[in-house]
Coordinates of C-alpha atoms and ligand atoms in Angstrom, one line a residue:
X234 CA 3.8 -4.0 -26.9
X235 CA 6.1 -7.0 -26.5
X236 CA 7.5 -8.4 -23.2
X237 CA 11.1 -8.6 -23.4
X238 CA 12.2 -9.2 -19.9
X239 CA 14.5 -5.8 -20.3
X240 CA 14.9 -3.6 -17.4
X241 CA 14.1 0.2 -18.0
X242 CA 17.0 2.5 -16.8
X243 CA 15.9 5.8 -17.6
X244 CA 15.3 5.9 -21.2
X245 CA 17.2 2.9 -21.8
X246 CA 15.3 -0.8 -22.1
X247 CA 18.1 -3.7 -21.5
X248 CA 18.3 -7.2 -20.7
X249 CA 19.6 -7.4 -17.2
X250 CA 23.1 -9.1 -16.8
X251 CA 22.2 -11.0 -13.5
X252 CA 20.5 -14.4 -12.6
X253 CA 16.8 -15.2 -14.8
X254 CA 14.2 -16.1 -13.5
X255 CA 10.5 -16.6 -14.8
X256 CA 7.3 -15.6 -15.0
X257 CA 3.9 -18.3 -14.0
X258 CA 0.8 -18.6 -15.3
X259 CA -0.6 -18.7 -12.0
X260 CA -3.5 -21.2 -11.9
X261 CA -1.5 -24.1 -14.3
X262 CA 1.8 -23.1 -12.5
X263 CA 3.5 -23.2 -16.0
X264 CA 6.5 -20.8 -17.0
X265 CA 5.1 -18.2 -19.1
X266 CA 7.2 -17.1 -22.0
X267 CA 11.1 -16.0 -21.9
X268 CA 13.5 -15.3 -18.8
X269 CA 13.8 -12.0 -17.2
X270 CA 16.9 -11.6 -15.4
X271 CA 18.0 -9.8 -12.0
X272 CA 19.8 -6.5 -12.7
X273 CA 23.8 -6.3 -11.4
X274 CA 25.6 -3.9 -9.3
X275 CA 26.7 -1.9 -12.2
X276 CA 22.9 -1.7 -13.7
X277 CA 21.8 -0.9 -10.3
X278 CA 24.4 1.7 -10.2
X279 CA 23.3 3.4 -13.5
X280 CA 19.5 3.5 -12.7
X281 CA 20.4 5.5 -9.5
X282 CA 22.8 8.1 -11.2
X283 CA 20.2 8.8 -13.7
X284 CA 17.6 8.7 -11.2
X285 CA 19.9 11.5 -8.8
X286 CA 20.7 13.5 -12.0
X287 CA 17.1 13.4 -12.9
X288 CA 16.2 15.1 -9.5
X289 CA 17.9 17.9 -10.3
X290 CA 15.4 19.1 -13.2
X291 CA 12.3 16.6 -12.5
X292 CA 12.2 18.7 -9.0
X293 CA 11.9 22.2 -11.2
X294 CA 9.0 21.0 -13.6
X295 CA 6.4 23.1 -13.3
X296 CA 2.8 21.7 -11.8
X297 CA 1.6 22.0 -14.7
X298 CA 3.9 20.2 -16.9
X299 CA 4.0 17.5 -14.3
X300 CA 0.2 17.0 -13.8
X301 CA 0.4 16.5 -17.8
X302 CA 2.6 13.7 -17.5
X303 CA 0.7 12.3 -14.7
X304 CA -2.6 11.9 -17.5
X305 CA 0.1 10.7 -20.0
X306 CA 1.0 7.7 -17.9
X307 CA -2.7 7.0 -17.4
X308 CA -3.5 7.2 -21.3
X309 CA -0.7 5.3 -22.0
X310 CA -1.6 2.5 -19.5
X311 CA -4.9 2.9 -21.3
X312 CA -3.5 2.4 -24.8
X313 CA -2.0 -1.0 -23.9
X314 CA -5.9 -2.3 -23.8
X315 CA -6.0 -6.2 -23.6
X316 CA -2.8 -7.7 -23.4
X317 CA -2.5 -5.7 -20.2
X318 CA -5.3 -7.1 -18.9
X319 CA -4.6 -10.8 -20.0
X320 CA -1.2 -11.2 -18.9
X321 CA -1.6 -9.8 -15.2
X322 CA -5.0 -12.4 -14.8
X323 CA -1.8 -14.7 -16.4
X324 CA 0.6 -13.7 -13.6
X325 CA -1.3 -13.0 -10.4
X326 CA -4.3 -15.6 -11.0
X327 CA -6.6 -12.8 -10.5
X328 CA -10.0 -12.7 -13.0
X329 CA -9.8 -10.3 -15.7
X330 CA -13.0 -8.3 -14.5
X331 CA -10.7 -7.3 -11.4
X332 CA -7.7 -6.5 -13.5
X333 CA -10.2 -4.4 -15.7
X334 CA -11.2 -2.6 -12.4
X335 CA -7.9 -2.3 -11.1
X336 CA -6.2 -0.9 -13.9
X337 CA -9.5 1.7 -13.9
X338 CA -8.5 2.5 -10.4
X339 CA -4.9 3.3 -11.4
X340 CA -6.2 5.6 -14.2
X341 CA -8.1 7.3 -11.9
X342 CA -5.5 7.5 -8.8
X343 CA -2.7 9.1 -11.4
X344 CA -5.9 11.4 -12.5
X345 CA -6.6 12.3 -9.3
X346 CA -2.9 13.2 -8.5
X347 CA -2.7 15.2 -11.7
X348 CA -5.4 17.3 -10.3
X349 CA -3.8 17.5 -6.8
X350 CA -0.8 18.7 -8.1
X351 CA -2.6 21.9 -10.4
X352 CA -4.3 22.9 -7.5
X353 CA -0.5 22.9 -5.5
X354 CA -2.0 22.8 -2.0
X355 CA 0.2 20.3 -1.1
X356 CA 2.9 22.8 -1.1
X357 CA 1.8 24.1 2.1
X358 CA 2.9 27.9 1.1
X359 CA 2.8 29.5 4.1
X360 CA 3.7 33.6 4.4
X361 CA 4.6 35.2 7.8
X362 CA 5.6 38.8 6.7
X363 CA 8.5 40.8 8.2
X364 CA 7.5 43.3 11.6
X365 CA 10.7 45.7 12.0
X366 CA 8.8 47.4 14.6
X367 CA 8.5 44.5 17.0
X368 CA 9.9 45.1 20.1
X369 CA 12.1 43.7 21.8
X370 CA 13.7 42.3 18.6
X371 CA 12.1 42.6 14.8
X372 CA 10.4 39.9 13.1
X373 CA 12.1 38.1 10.0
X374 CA 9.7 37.5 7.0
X375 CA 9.8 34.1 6.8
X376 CA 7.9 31.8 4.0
X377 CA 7.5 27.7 4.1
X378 CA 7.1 25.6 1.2
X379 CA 6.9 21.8 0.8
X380 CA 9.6 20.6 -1.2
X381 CA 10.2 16.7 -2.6
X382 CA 12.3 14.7 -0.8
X383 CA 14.9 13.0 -3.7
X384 CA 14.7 9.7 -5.5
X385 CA 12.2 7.0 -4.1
X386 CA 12.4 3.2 -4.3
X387 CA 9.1 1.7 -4.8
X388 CA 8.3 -2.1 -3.9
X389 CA 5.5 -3.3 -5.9
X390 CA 3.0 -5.5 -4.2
X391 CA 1.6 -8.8 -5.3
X392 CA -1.9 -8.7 -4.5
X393 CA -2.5 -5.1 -6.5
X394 CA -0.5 -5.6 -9.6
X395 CA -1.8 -2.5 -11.1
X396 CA -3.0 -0.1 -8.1
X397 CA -0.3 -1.1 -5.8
X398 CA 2.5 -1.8 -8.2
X399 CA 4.6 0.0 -10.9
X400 CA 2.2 2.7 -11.7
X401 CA 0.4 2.3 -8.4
X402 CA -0.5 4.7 -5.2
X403 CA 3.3 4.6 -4.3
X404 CA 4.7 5.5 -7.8
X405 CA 1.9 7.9 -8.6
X406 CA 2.6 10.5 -5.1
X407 CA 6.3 10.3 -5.8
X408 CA 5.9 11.6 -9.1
X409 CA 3.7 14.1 -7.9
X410 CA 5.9 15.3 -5.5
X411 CA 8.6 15.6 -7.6
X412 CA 11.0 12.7 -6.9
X413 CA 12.3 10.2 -9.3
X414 CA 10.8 6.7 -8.8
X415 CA 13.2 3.3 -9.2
X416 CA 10.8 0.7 -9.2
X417 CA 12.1 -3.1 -8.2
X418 CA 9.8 -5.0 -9.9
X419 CA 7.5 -7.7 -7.7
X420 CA 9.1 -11.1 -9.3
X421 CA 5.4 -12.5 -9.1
X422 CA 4.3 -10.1 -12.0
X423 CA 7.3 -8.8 -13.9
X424 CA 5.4 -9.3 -17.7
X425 CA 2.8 -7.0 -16.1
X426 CA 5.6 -4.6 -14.6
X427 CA 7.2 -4.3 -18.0
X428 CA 4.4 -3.3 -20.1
X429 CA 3.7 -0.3 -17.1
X430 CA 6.9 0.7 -17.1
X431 CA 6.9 1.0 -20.7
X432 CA 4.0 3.3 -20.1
X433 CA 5.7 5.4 -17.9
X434 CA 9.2 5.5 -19.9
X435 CA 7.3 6.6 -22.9
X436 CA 5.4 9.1 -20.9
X437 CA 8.9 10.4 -19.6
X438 CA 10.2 11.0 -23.1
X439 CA 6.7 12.5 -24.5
X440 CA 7.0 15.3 -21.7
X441 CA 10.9 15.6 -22.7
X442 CA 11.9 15.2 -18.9
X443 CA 15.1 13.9 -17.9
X444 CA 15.0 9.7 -18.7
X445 CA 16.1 9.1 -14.8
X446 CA 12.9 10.0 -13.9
X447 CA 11.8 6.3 -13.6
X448 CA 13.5 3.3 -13.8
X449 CA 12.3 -0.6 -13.6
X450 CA 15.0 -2.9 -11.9
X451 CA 14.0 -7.1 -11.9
X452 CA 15.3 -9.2 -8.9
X453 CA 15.6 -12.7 -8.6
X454 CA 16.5 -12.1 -4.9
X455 CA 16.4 -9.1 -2.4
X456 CA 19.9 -8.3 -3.9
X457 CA 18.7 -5.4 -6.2
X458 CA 16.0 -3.8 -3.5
X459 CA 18.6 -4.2 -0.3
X460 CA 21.1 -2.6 -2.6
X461 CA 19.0 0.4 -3.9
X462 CA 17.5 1.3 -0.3
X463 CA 21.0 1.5 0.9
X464 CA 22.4 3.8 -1.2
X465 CA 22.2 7.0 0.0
X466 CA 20.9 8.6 -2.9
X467 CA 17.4 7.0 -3.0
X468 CA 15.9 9.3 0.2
X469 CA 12.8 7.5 0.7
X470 CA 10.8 4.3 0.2
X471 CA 7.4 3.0 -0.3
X472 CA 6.3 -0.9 0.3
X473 CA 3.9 -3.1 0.1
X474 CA 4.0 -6.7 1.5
X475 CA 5.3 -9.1 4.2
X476 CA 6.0 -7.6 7.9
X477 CA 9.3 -9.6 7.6
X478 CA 10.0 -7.8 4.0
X479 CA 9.0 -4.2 5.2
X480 CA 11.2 -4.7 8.5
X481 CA 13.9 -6.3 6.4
X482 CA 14.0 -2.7 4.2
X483 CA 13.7 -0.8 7.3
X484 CA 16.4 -2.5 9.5
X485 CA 18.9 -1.4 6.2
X486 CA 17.3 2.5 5.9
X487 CA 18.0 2.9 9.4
X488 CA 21.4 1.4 9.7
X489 CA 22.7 4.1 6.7
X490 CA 25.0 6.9 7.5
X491 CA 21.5 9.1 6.9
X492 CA 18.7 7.2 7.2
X493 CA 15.3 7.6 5.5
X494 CA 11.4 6.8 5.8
X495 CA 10.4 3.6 4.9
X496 CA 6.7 3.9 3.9
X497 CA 6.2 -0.1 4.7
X498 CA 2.2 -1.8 4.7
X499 CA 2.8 -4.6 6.1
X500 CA 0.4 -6.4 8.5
X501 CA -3.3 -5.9 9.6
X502 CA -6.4 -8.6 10.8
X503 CA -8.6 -5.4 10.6
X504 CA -10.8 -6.0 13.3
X505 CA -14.5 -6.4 13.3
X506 CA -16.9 -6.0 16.3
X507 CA -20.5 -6.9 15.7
X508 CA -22.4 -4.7 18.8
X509 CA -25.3 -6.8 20.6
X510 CA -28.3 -5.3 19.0
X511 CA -27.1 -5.4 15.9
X512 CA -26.0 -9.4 16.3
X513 CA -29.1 -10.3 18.0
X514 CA -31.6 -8.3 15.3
X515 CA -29.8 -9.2 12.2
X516 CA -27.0 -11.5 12.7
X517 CA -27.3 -13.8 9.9
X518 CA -27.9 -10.8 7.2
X519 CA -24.4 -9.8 8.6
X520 CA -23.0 -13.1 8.1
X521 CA -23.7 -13.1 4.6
X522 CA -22.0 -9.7 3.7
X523 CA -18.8 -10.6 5.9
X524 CA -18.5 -13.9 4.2
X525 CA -18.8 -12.2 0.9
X526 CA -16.1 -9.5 1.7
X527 CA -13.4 -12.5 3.4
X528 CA -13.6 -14.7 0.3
X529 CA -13.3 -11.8 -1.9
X530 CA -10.2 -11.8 -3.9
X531 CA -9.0 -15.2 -2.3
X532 CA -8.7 -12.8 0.8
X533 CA -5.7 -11.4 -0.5
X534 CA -6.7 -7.6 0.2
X535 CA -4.9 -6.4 3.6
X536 CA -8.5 -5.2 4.2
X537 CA -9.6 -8.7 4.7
X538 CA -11.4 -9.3 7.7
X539 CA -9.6 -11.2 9.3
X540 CA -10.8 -11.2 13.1
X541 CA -14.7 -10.4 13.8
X542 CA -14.8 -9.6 17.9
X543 CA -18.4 -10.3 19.3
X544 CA -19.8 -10.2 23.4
X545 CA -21.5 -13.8 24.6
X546 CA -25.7 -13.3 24.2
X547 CA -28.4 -13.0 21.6
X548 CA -27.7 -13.7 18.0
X549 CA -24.1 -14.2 18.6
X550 CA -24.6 -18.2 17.8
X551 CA -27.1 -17.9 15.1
X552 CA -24.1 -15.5 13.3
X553 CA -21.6 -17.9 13.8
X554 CA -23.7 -20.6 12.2
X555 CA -25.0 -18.4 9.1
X556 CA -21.1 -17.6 8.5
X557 CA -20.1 -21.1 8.9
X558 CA -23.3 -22.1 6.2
X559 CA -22.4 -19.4 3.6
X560 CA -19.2 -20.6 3.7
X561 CA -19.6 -23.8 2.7
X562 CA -20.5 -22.8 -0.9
X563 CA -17.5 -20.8 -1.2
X564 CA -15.4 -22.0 -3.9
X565 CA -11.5 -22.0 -3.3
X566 CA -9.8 -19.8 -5.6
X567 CA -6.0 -19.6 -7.3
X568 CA -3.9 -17.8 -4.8
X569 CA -1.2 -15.1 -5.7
X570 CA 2.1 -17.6 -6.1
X571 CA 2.7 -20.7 -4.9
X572 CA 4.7 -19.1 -1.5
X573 CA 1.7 -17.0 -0.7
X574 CA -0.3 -20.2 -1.1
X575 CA 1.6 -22.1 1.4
X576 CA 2.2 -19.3 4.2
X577 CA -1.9 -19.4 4.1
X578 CA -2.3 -23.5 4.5
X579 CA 1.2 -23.2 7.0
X580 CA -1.1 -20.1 8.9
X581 CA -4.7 -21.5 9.1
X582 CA -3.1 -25.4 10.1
X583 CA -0.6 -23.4 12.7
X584 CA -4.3 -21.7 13.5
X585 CA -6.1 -25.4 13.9
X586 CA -3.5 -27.2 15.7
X587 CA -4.7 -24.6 18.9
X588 CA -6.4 -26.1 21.8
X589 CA -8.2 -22.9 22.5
X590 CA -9.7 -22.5 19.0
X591 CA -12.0 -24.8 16.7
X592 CA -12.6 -25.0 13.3
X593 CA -16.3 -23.7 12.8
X594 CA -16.6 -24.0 8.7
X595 CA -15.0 -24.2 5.8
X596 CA -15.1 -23.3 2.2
X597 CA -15.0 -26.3 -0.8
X598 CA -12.0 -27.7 -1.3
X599 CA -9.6 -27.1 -4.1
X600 CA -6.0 -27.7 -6.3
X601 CA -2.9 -27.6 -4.4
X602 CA -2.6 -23.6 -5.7
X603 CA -5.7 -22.8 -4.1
X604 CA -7.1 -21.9 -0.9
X605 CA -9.8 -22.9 0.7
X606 CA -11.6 -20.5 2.7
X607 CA -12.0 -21.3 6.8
X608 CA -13.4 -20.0 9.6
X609 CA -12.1 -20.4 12.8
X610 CA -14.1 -19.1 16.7
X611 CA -12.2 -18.9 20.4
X612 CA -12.9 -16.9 23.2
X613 CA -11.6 -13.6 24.8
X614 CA -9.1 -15.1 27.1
X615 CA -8.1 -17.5 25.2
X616 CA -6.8 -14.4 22.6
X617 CA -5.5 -12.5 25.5
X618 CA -3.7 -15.1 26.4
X619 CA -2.1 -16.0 23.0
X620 CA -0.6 -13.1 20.6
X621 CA 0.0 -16.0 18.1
X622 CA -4.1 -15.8 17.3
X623 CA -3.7 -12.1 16.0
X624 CA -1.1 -13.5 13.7
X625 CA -2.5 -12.6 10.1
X626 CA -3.3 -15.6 8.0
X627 CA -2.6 -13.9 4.2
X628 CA -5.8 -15.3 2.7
X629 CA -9.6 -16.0 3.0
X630 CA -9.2 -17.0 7.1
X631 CA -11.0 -15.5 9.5
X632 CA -11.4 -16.1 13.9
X633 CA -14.5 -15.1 15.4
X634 CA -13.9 -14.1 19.0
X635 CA -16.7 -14.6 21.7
X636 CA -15.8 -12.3 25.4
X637 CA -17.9 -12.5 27.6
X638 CA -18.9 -9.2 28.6
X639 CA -18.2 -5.6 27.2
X640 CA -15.3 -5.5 29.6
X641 CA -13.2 -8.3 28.2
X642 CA -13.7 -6.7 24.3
X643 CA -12.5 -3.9 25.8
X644 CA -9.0 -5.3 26.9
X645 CA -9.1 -7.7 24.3
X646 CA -9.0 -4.6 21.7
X647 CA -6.3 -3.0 24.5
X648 CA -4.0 -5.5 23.5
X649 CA -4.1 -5.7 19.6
X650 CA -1.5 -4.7 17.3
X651 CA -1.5 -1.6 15.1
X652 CA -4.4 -2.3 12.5
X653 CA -5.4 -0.6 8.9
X654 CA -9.0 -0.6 9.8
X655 CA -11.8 -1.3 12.6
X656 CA -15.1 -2.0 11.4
X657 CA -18.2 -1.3 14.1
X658 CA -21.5 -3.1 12.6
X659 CA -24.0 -1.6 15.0
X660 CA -27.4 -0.8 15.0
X661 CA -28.9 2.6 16.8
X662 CA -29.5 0.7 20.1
X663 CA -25.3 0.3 20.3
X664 CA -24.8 3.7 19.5
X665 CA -23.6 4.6 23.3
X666 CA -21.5 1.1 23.8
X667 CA -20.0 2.1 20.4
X668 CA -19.1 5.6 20.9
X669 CA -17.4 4.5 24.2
X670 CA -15.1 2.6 22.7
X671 CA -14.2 5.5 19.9
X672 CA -11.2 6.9 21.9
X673 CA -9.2 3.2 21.8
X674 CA -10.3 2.5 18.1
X675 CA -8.8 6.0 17.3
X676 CA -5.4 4.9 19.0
X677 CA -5.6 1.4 17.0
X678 CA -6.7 1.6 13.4
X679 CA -6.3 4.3 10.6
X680 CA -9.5 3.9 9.1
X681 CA -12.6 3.6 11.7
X682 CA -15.7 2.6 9.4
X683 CA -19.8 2.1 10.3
X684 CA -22.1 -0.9 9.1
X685 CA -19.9 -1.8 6.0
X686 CA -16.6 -4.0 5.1
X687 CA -13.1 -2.7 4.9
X688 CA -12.4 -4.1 1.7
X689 CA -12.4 -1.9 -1.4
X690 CA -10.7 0.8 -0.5
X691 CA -11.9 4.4 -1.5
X692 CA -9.5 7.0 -3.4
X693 CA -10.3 9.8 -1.6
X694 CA -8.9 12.8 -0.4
X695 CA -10.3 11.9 3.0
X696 CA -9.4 8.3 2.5
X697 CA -6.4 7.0 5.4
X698 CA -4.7 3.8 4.5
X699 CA -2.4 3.4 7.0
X700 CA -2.6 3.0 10.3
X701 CA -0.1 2.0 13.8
X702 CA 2.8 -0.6 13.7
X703 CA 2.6 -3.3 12.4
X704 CA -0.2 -2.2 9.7
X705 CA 2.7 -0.1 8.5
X706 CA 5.8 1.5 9.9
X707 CA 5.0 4.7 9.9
X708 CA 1.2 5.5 11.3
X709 CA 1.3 9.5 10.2
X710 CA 0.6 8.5 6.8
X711 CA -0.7 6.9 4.4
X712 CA -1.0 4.8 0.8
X713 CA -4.3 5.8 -0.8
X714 CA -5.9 8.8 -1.3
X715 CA -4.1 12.4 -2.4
X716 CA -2.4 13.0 1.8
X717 CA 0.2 10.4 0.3
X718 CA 1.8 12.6 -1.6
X719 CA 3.0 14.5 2.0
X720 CA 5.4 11.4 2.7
X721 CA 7.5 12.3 -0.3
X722 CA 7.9 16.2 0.9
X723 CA 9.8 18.3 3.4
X724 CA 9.5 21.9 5.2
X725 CA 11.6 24.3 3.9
X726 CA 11.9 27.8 5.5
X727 CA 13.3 30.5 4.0
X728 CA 13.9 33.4 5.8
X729 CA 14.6 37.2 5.0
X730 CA 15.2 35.9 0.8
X731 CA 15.3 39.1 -1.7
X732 CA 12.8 38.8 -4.0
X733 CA 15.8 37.9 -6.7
X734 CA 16.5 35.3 -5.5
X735 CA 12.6 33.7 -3.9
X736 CA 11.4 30.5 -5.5
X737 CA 8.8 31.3 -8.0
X738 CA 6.2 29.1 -5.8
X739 CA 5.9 31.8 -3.9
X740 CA 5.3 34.3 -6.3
X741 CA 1.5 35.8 -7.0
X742 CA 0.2 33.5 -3.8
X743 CA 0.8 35.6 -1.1
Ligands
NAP109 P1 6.9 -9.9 0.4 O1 7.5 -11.2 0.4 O2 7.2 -9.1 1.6 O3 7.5 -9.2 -0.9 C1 7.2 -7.8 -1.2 C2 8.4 -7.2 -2.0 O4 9.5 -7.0 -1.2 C3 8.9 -8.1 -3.2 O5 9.4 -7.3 -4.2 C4 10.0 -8.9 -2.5 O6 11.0 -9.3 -3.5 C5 10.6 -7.8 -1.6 N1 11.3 -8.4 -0.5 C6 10.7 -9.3 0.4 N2 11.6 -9.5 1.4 C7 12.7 -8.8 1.2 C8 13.9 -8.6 1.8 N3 14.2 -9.3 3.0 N4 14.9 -7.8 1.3 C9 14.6 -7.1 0.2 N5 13.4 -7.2 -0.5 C10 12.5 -8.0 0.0 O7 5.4 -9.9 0.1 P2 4.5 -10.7 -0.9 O8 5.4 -11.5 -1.8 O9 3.6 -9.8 -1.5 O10 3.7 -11.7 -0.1 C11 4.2 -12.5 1.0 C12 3.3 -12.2 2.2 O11 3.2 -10.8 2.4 C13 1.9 -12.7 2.2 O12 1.8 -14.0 2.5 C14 1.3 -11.8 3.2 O13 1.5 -12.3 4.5 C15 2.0 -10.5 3.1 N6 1.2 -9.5 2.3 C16 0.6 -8.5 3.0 C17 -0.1 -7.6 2.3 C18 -0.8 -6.5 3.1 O14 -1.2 -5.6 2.4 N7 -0.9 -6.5 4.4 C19 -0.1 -7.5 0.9 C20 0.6 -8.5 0.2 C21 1.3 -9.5 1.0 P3 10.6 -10.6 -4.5 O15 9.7 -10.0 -5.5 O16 11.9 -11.0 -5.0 O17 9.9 -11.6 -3.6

């Protein structure tokens, strides 16, 4: 399928009429191929009155019919085979063996919604018959379904340019829901963006549903996504990125006549405290796999770990210096783009120039588009006394805290920010210490996991990606797993309806 830097609007493909910009071969830092250009006011305009007009039947389709186009995306993504794969390592950087596993993940996440939505749980019917007989006063019959909340505007994310992009987690719950999905394409991958959306355009037309159903808009600024969350017909959004982007989108949902949920995932260090028992009986092993999971990916995965919390006494040094050894032999790898690059060396310099905290190892040094991997170690006042040092560093950086006693962890985990995920690596000795500390992990994190890494995220129905401000806006819900489909939907009550005139939902369930 060729790139043609053409926007889909509905079932149209066009070149937009705006300013170009280009794709980059990521690790060369070369322009790759022709311009794609920014979509104007009156393309942005036509995407969301096919989008609204789409609503109107899209939000009808039967589960069925909608499930099927949910497996049609996911074949069609299939059926673009290599020259998916080879231009997204292109854009993002990334090896192909990841973009192979990604794209595998996305398969399986629209798969998994597909089956979500035949089963219809997610519609919540609920059936509270009529009591005439109640005294004082009768009892309506009231029923409660879920219903979909309207278009959605979906910001792709660079680091997932398949699971977290056009066809990604946010796309795939929309649809599911029932809402229309304008996508504004990340301008880090839009070769990558077009091919997807040419997937889910052509699935759109094989399941003869309205062509508004999804549309791809390019952006060589924040003209096209600031214009789109504004309008009032787009009634929710989901995002992936920068705490300054996500806050940005929020600041203009809020400040519309109705404003709307911004789904933003935004900022997490994701935590990691090593218990004494386990530090002092198997520190190094540890070492090894938490080096392994910060340098994965060019620590790129809002996962990452980027803060490791450990109390003064055995093992705690010998863990520090295995980290800092492993280390050493990790190679520095091509970062996302050239911003996200330079935000990491601004981050982990910012980081070094701090009197409180030293540099304890590094990875090998690389190209100017690389980053090379560092660890850094303070102390528990020292972070208590300095919210720049939970600052996330994008990027394979990590801070090793030493308190010095179980007290100190204890406020120093008080006064962290809203987190994705905690990770305890404990061994049965810690179990009491651990389980202590359950009821303040529960308050900060989403995701609260045992003797393992966050990275590589399961997509599960029990799976929470989310978490407390800043991890994301909105800490009820989350990105991954099937729950993500409830961000898109609303209550509806309806009380004392004829049965003329009851959705058909309801009918046969009761
Ligand atoms: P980003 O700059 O926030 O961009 C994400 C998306 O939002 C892009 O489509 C971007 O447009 C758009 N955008 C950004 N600011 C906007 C604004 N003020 N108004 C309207 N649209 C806006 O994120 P990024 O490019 O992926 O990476 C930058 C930084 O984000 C990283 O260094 C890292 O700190 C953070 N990040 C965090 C995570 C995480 O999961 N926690 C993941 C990825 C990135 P353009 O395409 O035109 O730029």
């Amino acid at each position: 399928m060729a790139i043609r830097g053409e926007l889909l609007i509905g079932g149209e493909s066009v070149i937009g009429a705006g300013r170009p910009f280009f794709a980059v071969e990521q690790t060369t830092g070369t322009t790759l191929g022709s311009a794609f250009h920014s979509a104007t006011g009156e393309q942005v305009e036509r995407a969301l009155a096919s989008s609204w007009e789409a609503f109107r039947s899209y939000r009808e389709t039967t589960l069925h019919d909608r499930a099927v186009f949910l497996e049609r995306i996911a074949t069609n993504i299939l059926d673009l085979g290599n020259e998916l794969v080879d231009r997204a390592s292109a854009e993002t950087g990334l090896p192909k063996g990841r973009i192979e596993g990604e794209r595998a993940r996305t398969v399986g996440q629209l798969r998994l919604f597909a089956a979500e939505i035949r089963e219809g749980r997610f519609q919540e019917l609920r059936f509270d018959p009529a009591d005439p007989e109640r005294k004082p006063s009768a009892k309506p019959d009231l029923k409660l379904r879920n219903v979909p909340l309207g278009p959605v505007s979906v910001f792709g994310s660079s680091n997932f340019p398949l699971a977290f992009s056009v066809a990604g987690g946010d796309t795939a719950s929309a649809l599911a829901a029932g809402c229309p999905v304008i996508v504004k394409a990340h301008s880090a991958h839009p070769g990558t963006s077009e091919l997807v959306g040419r997937a889910i355009q052509k699935a759109v037309a094989e399941s003869a549903f309205a062509p508004g159903v999804f549309s791809l808009l390019f952006d060589a600024g924040f003209e096209v996504g600031q214009a789109l969350v504004a309008d009032g017909r787009i009634r929710a959004v989901g995002f992936t990125g920068s705490r300054r982007g996500g806050l940005a989108l929020l600041d203009i949902a809020n400040r519309r006549r109705q404003p709307i949920p911004v789904y933003a995932e935004m900022s997490s260090i994701n935590p990691v405290i090593i218990f004494p028992s386990a530090i002092a009986s198997r520190g190094p092993e540890i070492a090894k796999d938490f080096i392994s999971s910060l340098t994965l990916g060019a620590g790129q995965f809002c996962t990452n770990p980027g803060l490791v919390l450990t109390v003064e006494g055995p093992g705690v040094a010998e863990f520090t210096s295995a980290a800092a050894s492993h280390l050493t032999r990790a190679a520095a790898q091509t970062m996302l783009t050239a911003g996200i690059c330079d935000a990491f060396k601004r981050g982990t310099a910012k980081m070094e120039s701090k009197t409180s905290v030293e540099v304890v190892g590094r990875g090998i040094a690389g190209t100017p588009l690389e980053g090379q991997a560092v660890l850094f170690s303070t102390t528990g006042s020292a972070l208590l006394g300095d919210p720049e040092l939970q600052e996330e560093i994008f990027g394979a950086a990590s801070l090793v805290v030493k308190c010095a006693d179980q007290g100190e962890l204890a406020r120093v985990l008080d006064s962290l920010e809203g987190q994705l995920t905690v990770a305890l690596l404990m061994d049965d000795a810690d179990a009491a210490i651990a389980q202590a500390l359950i009821p303040r992990l529960e308050l900060l994190a989403g995701r609260l996991l045992v003797n393992g890494f966050a990275t590589g995220v399961e997509v599960s129905p029990a799976m929470v990606h989310g978490g407390p401000f800043p991890a994301t806006s909105d800490g009820r819900s989350t990105s991954v797993g099937t729950m993500a489909i409830y961000r898109f939907l609303r209550p509806v009550c309806y009380q004392d309806f004829p049965p003329a005139i009851t959705p058909a939902a309801f009918r046969g369930n009761e």
